[in-house]
Short mmCIF file of C-alpha atoms in Angstrom, two decimals:
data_model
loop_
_atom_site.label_atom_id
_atom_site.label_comp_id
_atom_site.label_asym_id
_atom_site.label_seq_id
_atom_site.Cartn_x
_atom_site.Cartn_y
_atom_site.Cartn_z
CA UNK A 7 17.93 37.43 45.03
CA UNK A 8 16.11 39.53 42.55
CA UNK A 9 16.12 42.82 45.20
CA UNK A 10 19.95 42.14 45.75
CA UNK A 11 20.58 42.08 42.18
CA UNK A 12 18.51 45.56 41.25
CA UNK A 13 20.05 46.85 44.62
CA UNK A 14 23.91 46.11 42.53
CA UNK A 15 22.18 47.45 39.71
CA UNK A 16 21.10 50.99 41.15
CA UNK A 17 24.63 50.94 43.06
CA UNK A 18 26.17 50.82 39.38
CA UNK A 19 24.07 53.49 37.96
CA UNK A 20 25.31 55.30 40.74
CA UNK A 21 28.79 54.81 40.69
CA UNK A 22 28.55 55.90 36.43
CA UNK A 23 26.89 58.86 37.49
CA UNK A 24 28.91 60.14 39.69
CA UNK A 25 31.64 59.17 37.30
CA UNK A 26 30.27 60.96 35.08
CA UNK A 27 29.55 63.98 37.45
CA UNK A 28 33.34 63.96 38.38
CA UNK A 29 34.31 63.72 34.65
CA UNK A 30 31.95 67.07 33.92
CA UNK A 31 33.36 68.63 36.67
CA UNK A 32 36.66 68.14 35.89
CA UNK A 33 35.90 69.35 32.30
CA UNK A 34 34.35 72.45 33.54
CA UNK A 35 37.31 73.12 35.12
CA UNK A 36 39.44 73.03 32.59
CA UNK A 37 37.20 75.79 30.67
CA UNK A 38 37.21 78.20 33.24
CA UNK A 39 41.13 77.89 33.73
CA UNK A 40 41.16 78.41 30.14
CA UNK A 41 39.29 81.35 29.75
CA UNK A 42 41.09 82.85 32.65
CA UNK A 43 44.13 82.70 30.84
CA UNK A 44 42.68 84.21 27.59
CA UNK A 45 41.42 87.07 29.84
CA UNK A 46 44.87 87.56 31.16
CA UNK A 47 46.67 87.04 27.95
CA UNK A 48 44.37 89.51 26.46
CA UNK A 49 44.73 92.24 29.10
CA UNK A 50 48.15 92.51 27.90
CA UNK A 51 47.63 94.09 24.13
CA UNK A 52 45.12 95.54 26.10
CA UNK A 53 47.34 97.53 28.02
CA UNK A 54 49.80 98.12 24.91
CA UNK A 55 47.55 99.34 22.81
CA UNK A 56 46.37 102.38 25.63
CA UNK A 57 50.01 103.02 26.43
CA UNK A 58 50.88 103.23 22.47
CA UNK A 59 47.33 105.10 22.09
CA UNK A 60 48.56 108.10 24.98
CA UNK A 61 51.92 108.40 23.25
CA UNK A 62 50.13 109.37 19.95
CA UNK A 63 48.04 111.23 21.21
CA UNK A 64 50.92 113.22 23.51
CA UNK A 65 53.11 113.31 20.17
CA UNK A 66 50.50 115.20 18.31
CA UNK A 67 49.84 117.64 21.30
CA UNK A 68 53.70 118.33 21.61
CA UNK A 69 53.21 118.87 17.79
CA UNK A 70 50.40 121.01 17.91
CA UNK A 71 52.23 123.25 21.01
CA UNK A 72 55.58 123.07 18.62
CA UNK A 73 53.60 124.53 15.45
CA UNK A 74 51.45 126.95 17.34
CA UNK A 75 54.63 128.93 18.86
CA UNK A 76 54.38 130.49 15.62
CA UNK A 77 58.86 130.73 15.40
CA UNK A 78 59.91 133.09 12.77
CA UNK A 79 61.13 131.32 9.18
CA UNK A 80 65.02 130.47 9.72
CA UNK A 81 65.29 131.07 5.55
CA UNK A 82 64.95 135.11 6.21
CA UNK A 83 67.78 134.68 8.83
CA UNK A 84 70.98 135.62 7.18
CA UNK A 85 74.48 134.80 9.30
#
């Protein structure tokens, strides 16, 4: 009786620990799925900020190109 009883005992650990196995598992998971969509959600500025970061940059080229042409002061023009 006593070897049945520690055999239902060691089956019950069992079962909790696998319980608890599937529980962690599930949890761990979750986390990944989570930080997956962080990494996603954060590729997005990501990408925003380089687009907005080439347009300044291009602006102050164009600006650069504009002010070296060196055009002749419109205030000495007379019509």
């Amino acid at each position: 009786m006593a070897m049945t009883q520690e055999l239902a005992s060691q089956d019950e650990k069992l079962l909790l620990m696998e319980s608890s196995l599937k529980a962690s598992q599930e949890q761990l998971t979750e986390q990944i799925a989570e930080t997956f969509r962080q990494g996603e959600n954060s590729r997005k500025p990501q990408a925003e900020l380089k687009t907005v970061t080439e347009r300044i940059i291009a602006s102050e080229e164009e600006k650069n190109d504009y002010k070296n042409l060196n055009f002749p002061s419109f205030t000495s023009c007379r019509v």
